[in-house]
PDB file of C-alpha atoms and ligand atoms in Angstrom:
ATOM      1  CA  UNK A1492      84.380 119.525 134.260  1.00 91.00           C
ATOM      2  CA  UNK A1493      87.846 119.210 135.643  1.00 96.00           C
ATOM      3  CA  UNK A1494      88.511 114.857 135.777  1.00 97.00           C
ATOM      4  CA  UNK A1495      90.779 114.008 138.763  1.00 98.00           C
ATOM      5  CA  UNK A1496      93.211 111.077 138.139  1.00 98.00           C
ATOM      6  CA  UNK A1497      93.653 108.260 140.134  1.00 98.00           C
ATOM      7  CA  UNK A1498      97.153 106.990 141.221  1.00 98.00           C
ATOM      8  CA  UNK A1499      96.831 104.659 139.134  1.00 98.00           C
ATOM      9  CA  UNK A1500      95.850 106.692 136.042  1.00 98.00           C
ATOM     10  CA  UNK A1501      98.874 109.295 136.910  1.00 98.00           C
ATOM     11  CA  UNK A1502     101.127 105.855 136.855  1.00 98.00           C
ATOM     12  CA  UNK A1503      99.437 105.570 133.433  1.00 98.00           C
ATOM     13  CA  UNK A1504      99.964 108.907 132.275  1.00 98.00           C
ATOM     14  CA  UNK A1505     103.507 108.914 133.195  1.00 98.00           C
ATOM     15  CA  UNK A1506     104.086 105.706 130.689  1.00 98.00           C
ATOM     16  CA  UNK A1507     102.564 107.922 128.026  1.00 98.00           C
ATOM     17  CA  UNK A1508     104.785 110.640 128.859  1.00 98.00           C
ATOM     18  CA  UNK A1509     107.836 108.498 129.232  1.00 98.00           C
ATOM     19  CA  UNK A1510     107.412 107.642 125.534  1.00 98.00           C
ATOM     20  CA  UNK A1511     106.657 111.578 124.457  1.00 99.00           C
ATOM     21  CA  UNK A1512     110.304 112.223 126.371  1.00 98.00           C
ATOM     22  CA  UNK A1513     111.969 109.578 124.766  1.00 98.00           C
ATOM     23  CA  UNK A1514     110.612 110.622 121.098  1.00 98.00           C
ATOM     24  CA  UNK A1515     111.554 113.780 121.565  1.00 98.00           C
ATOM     25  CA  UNK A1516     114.930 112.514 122.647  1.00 98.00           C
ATOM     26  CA  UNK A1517     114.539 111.043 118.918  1.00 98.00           C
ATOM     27  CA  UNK A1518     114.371 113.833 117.827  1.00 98.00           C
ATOM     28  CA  UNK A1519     117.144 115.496 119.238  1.00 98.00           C
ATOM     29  CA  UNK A1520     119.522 112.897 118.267  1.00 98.00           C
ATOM     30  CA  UNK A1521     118.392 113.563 114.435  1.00 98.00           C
ATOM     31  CA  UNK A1522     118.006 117.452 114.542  1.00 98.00           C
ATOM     32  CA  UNK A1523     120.861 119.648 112.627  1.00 97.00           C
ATOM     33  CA  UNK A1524     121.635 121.886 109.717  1.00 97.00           C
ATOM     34  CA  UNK A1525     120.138 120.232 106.623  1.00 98.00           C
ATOM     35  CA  UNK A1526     117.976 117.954 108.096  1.00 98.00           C
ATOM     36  CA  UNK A1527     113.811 119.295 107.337  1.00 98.00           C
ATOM     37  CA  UNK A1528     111.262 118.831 110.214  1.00 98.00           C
ATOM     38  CA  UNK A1529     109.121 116.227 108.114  1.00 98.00           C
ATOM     39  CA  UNK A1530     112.317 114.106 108.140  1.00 98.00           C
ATOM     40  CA  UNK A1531     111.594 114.290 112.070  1.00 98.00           C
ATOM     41  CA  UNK A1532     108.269 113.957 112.133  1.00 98.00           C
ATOM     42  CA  UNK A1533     108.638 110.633 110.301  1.00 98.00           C
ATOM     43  CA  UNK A1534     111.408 109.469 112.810  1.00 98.00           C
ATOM     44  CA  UNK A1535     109.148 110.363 115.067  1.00 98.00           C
ATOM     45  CA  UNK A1536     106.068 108.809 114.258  1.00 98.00           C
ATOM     46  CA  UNK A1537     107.819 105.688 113.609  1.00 98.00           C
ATOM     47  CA  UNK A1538     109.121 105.740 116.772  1.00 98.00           C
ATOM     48  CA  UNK A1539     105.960 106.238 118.493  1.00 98.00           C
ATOM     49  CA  UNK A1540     104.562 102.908 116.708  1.00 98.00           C
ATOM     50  CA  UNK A1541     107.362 100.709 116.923  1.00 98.00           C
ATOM     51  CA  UNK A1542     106.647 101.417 121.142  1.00 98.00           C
ATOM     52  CA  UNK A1543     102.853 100.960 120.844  1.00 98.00           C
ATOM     53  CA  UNK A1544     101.729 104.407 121.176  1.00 98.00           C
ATOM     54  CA  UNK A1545      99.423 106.426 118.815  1.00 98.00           C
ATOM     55  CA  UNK A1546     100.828 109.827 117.638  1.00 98.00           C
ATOM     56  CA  UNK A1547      98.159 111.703 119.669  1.00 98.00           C
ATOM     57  CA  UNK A1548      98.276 115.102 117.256  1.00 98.00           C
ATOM     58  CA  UNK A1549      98.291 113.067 113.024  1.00 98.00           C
ATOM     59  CA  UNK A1550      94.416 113.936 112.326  1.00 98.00           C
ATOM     60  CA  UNK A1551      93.214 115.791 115.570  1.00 97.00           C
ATOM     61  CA  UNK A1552      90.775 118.078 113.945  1.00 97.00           C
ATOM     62  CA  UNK A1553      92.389 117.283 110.747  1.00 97.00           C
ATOM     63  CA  UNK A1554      96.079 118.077 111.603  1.00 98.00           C
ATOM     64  CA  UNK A1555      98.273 116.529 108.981  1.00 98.00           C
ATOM     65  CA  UNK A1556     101.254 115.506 110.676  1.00 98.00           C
ATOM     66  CA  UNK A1557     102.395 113.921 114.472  1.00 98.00           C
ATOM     67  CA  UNK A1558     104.309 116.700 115.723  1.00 98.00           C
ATOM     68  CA  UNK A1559     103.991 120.560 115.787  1.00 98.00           C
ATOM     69  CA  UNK A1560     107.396 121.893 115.055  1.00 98.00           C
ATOM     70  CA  UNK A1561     107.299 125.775 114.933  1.00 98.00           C
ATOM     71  CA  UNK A1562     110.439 127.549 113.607  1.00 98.00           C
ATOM     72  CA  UNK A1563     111.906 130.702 114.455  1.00 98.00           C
ATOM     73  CA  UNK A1564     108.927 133.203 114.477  1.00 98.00           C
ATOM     74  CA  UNK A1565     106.285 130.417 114.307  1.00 98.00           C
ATOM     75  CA  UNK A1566     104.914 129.875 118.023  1.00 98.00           C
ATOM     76  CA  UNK A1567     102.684 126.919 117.897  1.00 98.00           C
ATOM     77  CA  UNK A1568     100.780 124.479 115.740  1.00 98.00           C
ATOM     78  CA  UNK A1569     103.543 123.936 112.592  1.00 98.00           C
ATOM     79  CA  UNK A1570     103.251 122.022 109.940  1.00 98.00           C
ATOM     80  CA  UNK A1571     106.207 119.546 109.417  1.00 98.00           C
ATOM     81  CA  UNK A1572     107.388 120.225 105.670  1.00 98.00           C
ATOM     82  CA  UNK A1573     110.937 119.560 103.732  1.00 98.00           C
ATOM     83  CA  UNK A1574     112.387 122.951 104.119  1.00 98.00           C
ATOM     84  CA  UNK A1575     115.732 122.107 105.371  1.00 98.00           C
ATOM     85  CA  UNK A1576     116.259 123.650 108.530  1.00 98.00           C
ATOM     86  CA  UNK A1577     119.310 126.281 109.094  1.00 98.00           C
ATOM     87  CA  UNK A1578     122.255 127.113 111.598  1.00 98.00           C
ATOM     88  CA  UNK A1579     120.579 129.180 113.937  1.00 98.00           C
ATOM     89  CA  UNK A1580     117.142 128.536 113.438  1.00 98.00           C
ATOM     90  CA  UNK A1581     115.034 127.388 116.479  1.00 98.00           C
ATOM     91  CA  UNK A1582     112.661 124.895 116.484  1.00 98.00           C
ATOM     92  CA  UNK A1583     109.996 124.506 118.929  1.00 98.00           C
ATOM     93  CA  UNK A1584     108.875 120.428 118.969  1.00 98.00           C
ATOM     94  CA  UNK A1585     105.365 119.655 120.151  1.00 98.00           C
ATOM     95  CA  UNK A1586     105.089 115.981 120.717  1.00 98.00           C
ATOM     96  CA  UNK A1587     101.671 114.276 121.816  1.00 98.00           C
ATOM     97  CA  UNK A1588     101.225 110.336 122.288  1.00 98.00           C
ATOM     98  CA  UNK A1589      98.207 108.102 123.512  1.00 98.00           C
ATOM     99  CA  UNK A1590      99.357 105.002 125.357  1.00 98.00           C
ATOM    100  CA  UNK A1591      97.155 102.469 127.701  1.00 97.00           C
ATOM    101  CA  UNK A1592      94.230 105.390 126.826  1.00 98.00           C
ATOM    102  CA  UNK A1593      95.833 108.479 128.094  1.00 98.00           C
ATOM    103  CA  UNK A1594      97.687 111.080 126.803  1.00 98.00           C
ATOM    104  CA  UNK A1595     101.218 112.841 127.129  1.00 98.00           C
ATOM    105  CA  UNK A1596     102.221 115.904 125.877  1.00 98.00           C
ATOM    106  CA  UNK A1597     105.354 117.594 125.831  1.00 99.00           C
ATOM    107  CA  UNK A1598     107.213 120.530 123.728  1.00 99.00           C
ATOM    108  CA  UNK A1599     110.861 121.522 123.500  1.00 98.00           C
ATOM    109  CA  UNK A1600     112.675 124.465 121.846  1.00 98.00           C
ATOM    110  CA  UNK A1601     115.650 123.643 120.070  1.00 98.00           C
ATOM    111  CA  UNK A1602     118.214 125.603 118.762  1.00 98.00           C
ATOM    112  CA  UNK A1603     120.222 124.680 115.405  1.00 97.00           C
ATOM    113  CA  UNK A1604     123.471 124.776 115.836  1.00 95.00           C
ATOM    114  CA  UNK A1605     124.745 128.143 117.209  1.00 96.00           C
ATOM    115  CA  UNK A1606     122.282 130.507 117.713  1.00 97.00           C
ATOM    116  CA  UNK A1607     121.913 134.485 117.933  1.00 98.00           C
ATOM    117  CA  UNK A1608     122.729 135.657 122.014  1.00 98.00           C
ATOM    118  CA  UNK A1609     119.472 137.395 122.754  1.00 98.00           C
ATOM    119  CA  UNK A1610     117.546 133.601 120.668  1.00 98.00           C
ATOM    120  CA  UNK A1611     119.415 131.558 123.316  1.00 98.00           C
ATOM    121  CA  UNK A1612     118.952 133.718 126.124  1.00 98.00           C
ATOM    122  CA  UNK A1613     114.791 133.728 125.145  1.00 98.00           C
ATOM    123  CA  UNK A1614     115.358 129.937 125.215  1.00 98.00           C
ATOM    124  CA  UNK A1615     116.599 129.824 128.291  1.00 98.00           C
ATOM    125  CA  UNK A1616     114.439 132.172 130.082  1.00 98.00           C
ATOM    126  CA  UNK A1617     111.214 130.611 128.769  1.00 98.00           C
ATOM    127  CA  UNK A1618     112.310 127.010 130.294  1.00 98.00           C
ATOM    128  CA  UNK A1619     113.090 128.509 133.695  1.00 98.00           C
ATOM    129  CA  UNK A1620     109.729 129.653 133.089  1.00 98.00           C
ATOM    130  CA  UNK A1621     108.444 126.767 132.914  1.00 98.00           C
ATOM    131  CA  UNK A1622     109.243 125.387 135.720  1.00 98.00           C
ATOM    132  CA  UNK A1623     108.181 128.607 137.737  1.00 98.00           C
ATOM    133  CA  UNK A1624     105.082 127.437 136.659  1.00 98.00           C
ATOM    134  CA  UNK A1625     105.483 124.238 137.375  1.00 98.00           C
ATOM    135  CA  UNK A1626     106.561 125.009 140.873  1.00 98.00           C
ATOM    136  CA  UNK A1627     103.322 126.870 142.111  1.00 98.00           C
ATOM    137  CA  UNK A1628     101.598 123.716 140.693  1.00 98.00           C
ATOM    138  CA  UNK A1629     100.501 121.985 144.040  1.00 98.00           C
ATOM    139  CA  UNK A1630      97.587 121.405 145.692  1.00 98.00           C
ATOM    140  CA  UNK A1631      95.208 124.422 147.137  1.00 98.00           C
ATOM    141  CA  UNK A1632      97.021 127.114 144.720  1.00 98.00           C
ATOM    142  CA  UNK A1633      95.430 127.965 142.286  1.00 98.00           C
ATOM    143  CA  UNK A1634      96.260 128.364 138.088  1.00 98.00           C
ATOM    144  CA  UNK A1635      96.547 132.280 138.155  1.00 98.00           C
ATOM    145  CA  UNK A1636      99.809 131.278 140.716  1.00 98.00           C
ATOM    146  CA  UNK A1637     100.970 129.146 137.830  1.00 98.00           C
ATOM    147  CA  UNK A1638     100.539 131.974 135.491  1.00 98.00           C
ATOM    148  CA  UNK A1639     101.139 134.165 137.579  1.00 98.00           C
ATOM    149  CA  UNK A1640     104.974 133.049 137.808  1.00 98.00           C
ATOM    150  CA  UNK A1641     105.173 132.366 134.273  1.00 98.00           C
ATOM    151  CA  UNK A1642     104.518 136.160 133.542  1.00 98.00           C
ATOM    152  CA  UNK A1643     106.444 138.013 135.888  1.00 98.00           C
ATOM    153  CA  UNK A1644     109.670 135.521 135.662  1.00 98.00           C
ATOM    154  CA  UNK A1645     109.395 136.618 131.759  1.00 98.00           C
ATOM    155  CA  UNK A1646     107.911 139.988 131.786  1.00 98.00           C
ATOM    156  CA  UNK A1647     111.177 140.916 134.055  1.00 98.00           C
ATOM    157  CA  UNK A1648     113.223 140.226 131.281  1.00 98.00           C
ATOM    158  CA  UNK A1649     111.312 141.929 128.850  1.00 98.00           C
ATOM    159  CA  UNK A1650     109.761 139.449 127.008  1.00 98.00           C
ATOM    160  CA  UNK A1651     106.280 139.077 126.049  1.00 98.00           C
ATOM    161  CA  UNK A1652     103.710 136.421 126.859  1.00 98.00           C
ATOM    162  CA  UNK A1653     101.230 135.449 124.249  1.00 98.00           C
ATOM    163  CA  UNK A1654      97.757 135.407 125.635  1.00 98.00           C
ATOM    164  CA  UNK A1655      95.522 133.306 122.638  1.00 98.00           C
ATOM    165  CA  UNK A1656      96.954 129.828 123.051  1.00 98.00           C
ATOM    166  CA  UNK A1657      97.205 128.252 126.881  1.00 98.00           C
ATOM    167  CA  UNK A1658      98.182 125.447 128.404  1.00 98.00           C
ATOM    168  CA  UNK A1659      95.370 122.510 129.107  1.00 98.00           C
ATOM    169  CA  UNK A1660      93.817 119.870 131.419  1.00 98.00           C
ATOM    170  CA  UNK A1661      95.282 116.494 129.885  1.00 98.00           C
ATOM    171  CA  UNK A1662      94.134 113.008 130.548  1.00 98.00           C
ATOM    172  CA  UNK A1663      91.582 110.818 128.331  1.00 98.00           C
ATOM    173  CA  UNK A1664      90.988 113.559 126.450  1.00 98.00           C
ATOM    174  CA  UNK A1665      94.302 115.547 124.482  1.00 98.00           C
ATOM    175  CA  UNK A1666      92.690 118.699 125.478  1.00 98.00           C
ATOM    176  CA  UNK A1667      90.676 118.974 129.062  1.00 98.00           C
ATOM    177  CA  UNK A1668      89.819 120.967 131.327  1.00 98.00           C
ATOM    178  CA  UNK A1669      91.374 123.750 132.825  1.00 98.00           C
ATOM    179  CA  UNK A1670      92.768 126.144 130.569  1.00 98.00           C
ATOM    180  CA  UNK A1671      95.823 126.916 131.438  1.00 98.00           C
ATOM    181  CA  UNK A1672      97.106 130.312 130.920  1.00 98.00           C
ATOM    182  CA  UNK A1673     100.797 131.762 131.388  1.00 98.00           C
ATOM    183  CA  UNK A1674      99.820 134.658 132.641  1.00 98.00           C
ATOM    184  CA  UNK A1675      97.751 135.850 135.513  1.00 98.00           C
ATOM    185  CA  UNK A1676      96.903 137.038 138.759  1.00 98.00           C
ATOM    186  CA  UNK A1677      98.290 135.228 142.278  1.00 98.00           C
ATOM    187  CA  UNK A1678      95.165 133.994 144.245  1.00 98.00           C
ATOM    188  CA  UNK A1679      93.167 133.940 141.519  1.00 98.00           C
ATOM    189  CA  UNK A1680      91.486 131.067 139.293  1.00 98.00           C
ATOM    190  CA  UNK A1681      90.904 127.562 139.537  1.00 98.00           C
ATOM    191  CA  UNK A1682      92.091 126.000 142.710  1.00 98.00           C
ATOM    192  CA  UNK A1683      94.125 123.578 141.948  1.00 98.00           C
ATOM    193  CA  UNK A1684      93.932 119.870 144.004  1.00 98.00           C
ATOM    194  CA  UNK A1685      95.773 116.840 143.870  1.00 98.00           C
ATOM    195  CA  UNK A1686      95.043 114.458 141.346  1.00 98.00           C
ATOM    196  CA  UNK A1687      94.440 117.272 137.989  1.00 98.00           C
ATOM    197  CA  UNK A1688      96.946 116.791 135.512  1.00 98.00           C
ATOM    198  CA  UNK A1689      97.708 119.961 133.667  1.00 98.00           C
ATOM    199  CA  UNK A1690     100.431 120.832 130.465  1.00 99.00           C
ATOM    200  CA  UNK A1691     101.840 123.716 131.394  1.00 99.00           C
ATOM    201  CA  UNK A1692     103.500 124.931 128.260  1.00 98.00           C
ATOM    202  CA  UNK A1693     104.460 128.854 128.207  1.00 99.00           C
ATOM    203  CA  UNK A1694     104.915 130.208 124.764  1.00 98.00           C
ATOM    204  CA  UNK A1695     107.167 133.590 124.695  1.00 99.00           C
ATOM    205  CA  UNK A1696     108.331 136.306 122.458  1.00 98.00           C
ATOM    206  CA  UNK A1697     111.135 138.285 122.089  1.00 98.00           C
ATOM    207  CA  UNK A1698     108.964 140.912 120.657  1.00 98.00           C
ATOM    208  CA  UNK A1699     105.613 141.811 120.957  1.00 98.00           C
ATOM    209  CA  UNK A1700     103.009 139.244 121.945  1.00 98.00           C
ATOM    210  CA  UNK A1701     100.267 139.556 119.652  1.00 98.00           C
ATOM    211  CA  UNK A1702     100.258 136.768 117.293  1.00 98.00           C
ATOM    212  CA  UNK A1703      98.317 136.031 113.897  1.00 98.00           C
ATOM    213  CA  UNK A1704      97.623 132.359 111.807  1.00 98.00           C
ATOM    214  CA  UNK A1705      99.084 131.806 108.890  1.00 97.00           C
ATOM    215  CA  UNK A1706      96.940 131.143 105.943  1.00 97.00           C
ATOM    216  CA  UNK A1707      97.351 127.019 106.345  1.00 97.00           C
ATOM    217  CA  UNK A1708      94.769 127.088 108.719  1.00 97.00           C
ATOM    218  CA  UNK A1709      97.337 125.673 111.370  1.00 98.00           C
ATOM    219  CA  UNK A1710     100.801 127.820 112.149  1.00 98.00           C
ATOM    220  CA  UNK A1711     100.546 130.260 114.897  1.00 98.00           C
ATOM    221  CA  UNK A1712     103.259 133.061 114.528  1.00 98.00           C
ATOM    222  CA  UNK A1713     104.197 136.454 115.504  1.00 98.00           C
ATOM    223  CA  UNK A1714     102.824 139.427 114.270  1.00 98.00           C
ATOM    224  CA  UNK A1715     106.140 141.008 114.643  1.00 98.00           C
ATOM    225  CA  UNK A1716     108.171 138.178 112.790  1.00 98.00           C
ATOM    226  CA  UNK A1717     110.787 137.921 115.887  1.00 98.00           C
ATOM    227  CA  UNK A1718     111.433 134.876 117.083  1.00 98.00           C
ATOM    228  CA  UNK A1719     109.284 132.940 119.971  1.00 98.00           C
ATOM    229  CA  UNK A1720     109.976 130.063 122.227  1.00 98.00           C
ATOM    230  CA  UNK A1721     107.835 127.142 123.771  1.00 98.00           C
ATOM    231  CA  UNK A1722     108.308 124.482 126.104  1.00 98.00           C
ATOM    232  CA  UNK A1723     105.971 122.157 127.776  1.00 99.00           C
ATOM    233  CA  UNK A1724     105.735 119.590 130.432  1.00 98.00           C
ATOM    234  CA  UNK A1725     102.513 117.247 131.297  1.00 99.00           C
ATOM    235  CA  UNK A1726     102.709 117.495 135.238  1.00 98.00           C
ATOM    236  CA  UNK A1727     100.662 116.009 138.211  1.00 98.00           C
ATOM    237  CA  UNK A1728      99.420 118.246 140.582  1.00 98.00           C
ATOM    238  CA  UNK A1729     100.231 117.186 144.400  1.00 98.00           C
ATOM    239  CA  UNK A1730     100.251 118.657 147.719  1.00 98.00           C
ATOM    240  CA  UNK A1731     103.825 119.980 148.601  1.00 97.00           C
ATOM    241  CA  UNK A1732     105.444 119.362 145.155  1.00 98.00           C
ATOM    242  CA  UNK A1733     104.497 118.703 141.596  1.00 98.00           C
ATOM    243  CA  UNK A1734     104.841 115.518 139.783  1.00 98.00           C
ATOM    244  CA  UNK A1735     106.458 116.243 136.496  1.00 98.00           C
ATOM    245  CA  UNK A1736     105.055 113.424 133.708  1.00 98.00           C
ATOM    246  CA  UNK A1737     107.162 114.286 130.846  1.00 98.00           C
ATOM    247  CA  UNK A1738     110.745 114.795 131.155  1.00 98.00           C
ATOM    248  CA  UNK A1739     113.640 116.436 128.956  1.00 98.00           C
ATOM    249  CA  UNK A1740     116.319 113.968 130.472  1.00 97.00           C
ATOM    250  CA  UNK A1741     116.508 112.348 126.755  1.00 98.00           C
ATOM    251  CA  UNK A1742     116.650 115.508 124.865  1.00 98.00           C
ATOM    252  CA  UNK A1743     119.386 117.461 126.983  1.00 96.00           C
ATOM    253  CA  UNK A1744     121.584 113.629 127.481  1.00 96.00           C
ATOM    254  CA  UNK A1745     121.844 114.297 123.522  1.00 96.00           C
ATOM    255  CA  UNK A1746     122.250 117.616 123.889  1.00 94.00           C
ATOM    256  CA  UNK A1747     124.611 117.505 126.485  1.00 87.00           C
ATOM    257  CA  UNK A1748     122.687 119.886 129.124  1.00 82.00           C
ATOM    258  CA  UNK A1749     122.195 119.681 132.419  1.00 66.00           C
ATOM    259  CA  UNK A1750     118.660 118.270 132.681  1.00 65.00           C
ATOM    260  CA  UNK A1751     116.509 119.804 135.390  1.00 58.00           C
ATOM    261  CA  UNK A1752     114.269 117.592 135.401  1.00 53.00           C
TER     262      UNK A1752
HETATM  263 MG1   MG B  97     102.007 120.014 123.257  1.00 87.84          MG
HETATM  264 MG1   MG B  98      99.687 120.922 125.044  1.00 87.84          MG
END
């Protein structure tokens, strides 16, 4: 059962996000050499509360912490601990927030200091990505477009795509229906129609793709041990042109990068 949103409920949904984008901005202001990603998880779950919001991940299906943060080989689903973190380490932040009853949701890579060439160029490549994605997301495509251009913009470049963990339907619910996988066939899948609200939130290696879970229960990472990137965006499906939820304008103001969007 996919649940279209009203107007109203996307207005909603972009409040939630706003606050997701501005905690990961947080974040950003607070990440460097030294610092350990429980130090940001605590800045960051503070900073949800003091703005009204419930960190959406702290306890979903017995998750310990409020954000994911996934470093260097580690893909998804890390557990925030007090390992400080390293020059040229990345750091994949997975932020989710329920506001006003819905949910945002919104991951961004960052890198620590200076990082290896072929690490920032992966970066780099799986944020254009992204918005590859994000660009076939309009009404009457449908998701294998969306994965579709998430595979072949990376593939090209020859990285690989992990298959296991997708993207997701968001709304009420953290987790709805669609899936939402970054790879796939054009014409193919779910149509997609204005009003779904998907996170679209490609997760790429610079090796192989095949991943395994650490013995936590929790960390996704690859099998390989080379490093993998993720970035995610809660967006609005409309005819013509996306509407993009979350936003990395507060991350990249801090980290002085252009912001696409
Ligand atoms: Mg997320
Ligand atoms: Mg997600």
């Amino acid at each position: 059962m996919i649940y279209l949103k009203t107007d109203e409920e996307i207005e909603l949904m972009r409040i939630s996000n706003l606050l997701v984008a501005k905690t990961l901005g947080e974040v950003a202001k607070a990440i460097k050499p030294g610092v350990s990603t429980l130090e940001l998880d605590k800045i960051a779950e503070a900073f949800i509360r003091d703005n009204g919001g419930t960190p959406a991940f702290l306890n979903y299906q017995g998750f310990p912490n409020s954000l994911c943060t996934s470093v260097n080989e580690q893909v998804v689903h890390g557990i925030p601990n007090d390992t400080p973190l390293q020059e040229g380490d990345v750091v994949s932040v997975d932020c989710g927030v329920l506001l006003n009853d819905f949910y945002g949701d919104s991951a961004y890579t960052f890198p620590i200091g200076e990082v290896a060439p072929e690490v920032k160029a992966l970066l780099e490549a799986t944020k254009a990505s992204l918005y590859k994605g994000i660009e076939q997301a309009i009404d009457n495509n449908r998701l294998g477009d969306v994965g579709h251009a998430i595979q072949s913009y990376t593939e090209e470049r020859g990285y690989s795509v992990v298959r296991e963990m997708v993207g997701h339907g968001i709304g009420r619910n953290l987790h709805e229906a669609p899936e939402v996988a970054n790879y796939g066939r054009r014409g193919n899948g779910t149509k997609l129609k204005s009003g779904m609200v998907i996170a679209i939130e490609p997760m790429i290696n610079l090796g192989k793709r095949q991943i395994v879970q650490e013995d936590d229960g929790w960390t996704i990472r690859t099998i390989d041990k080379k490093v993998s990137a993720h970035y995610e965006h809660t967006v609005a499906v409309r005819k013509g042109e996306a509407d993009i939820l979350s936003s990395f304008k507060f991350v990249e103001e801090v980290l002085h990068l252009q912001s696409e969007k």
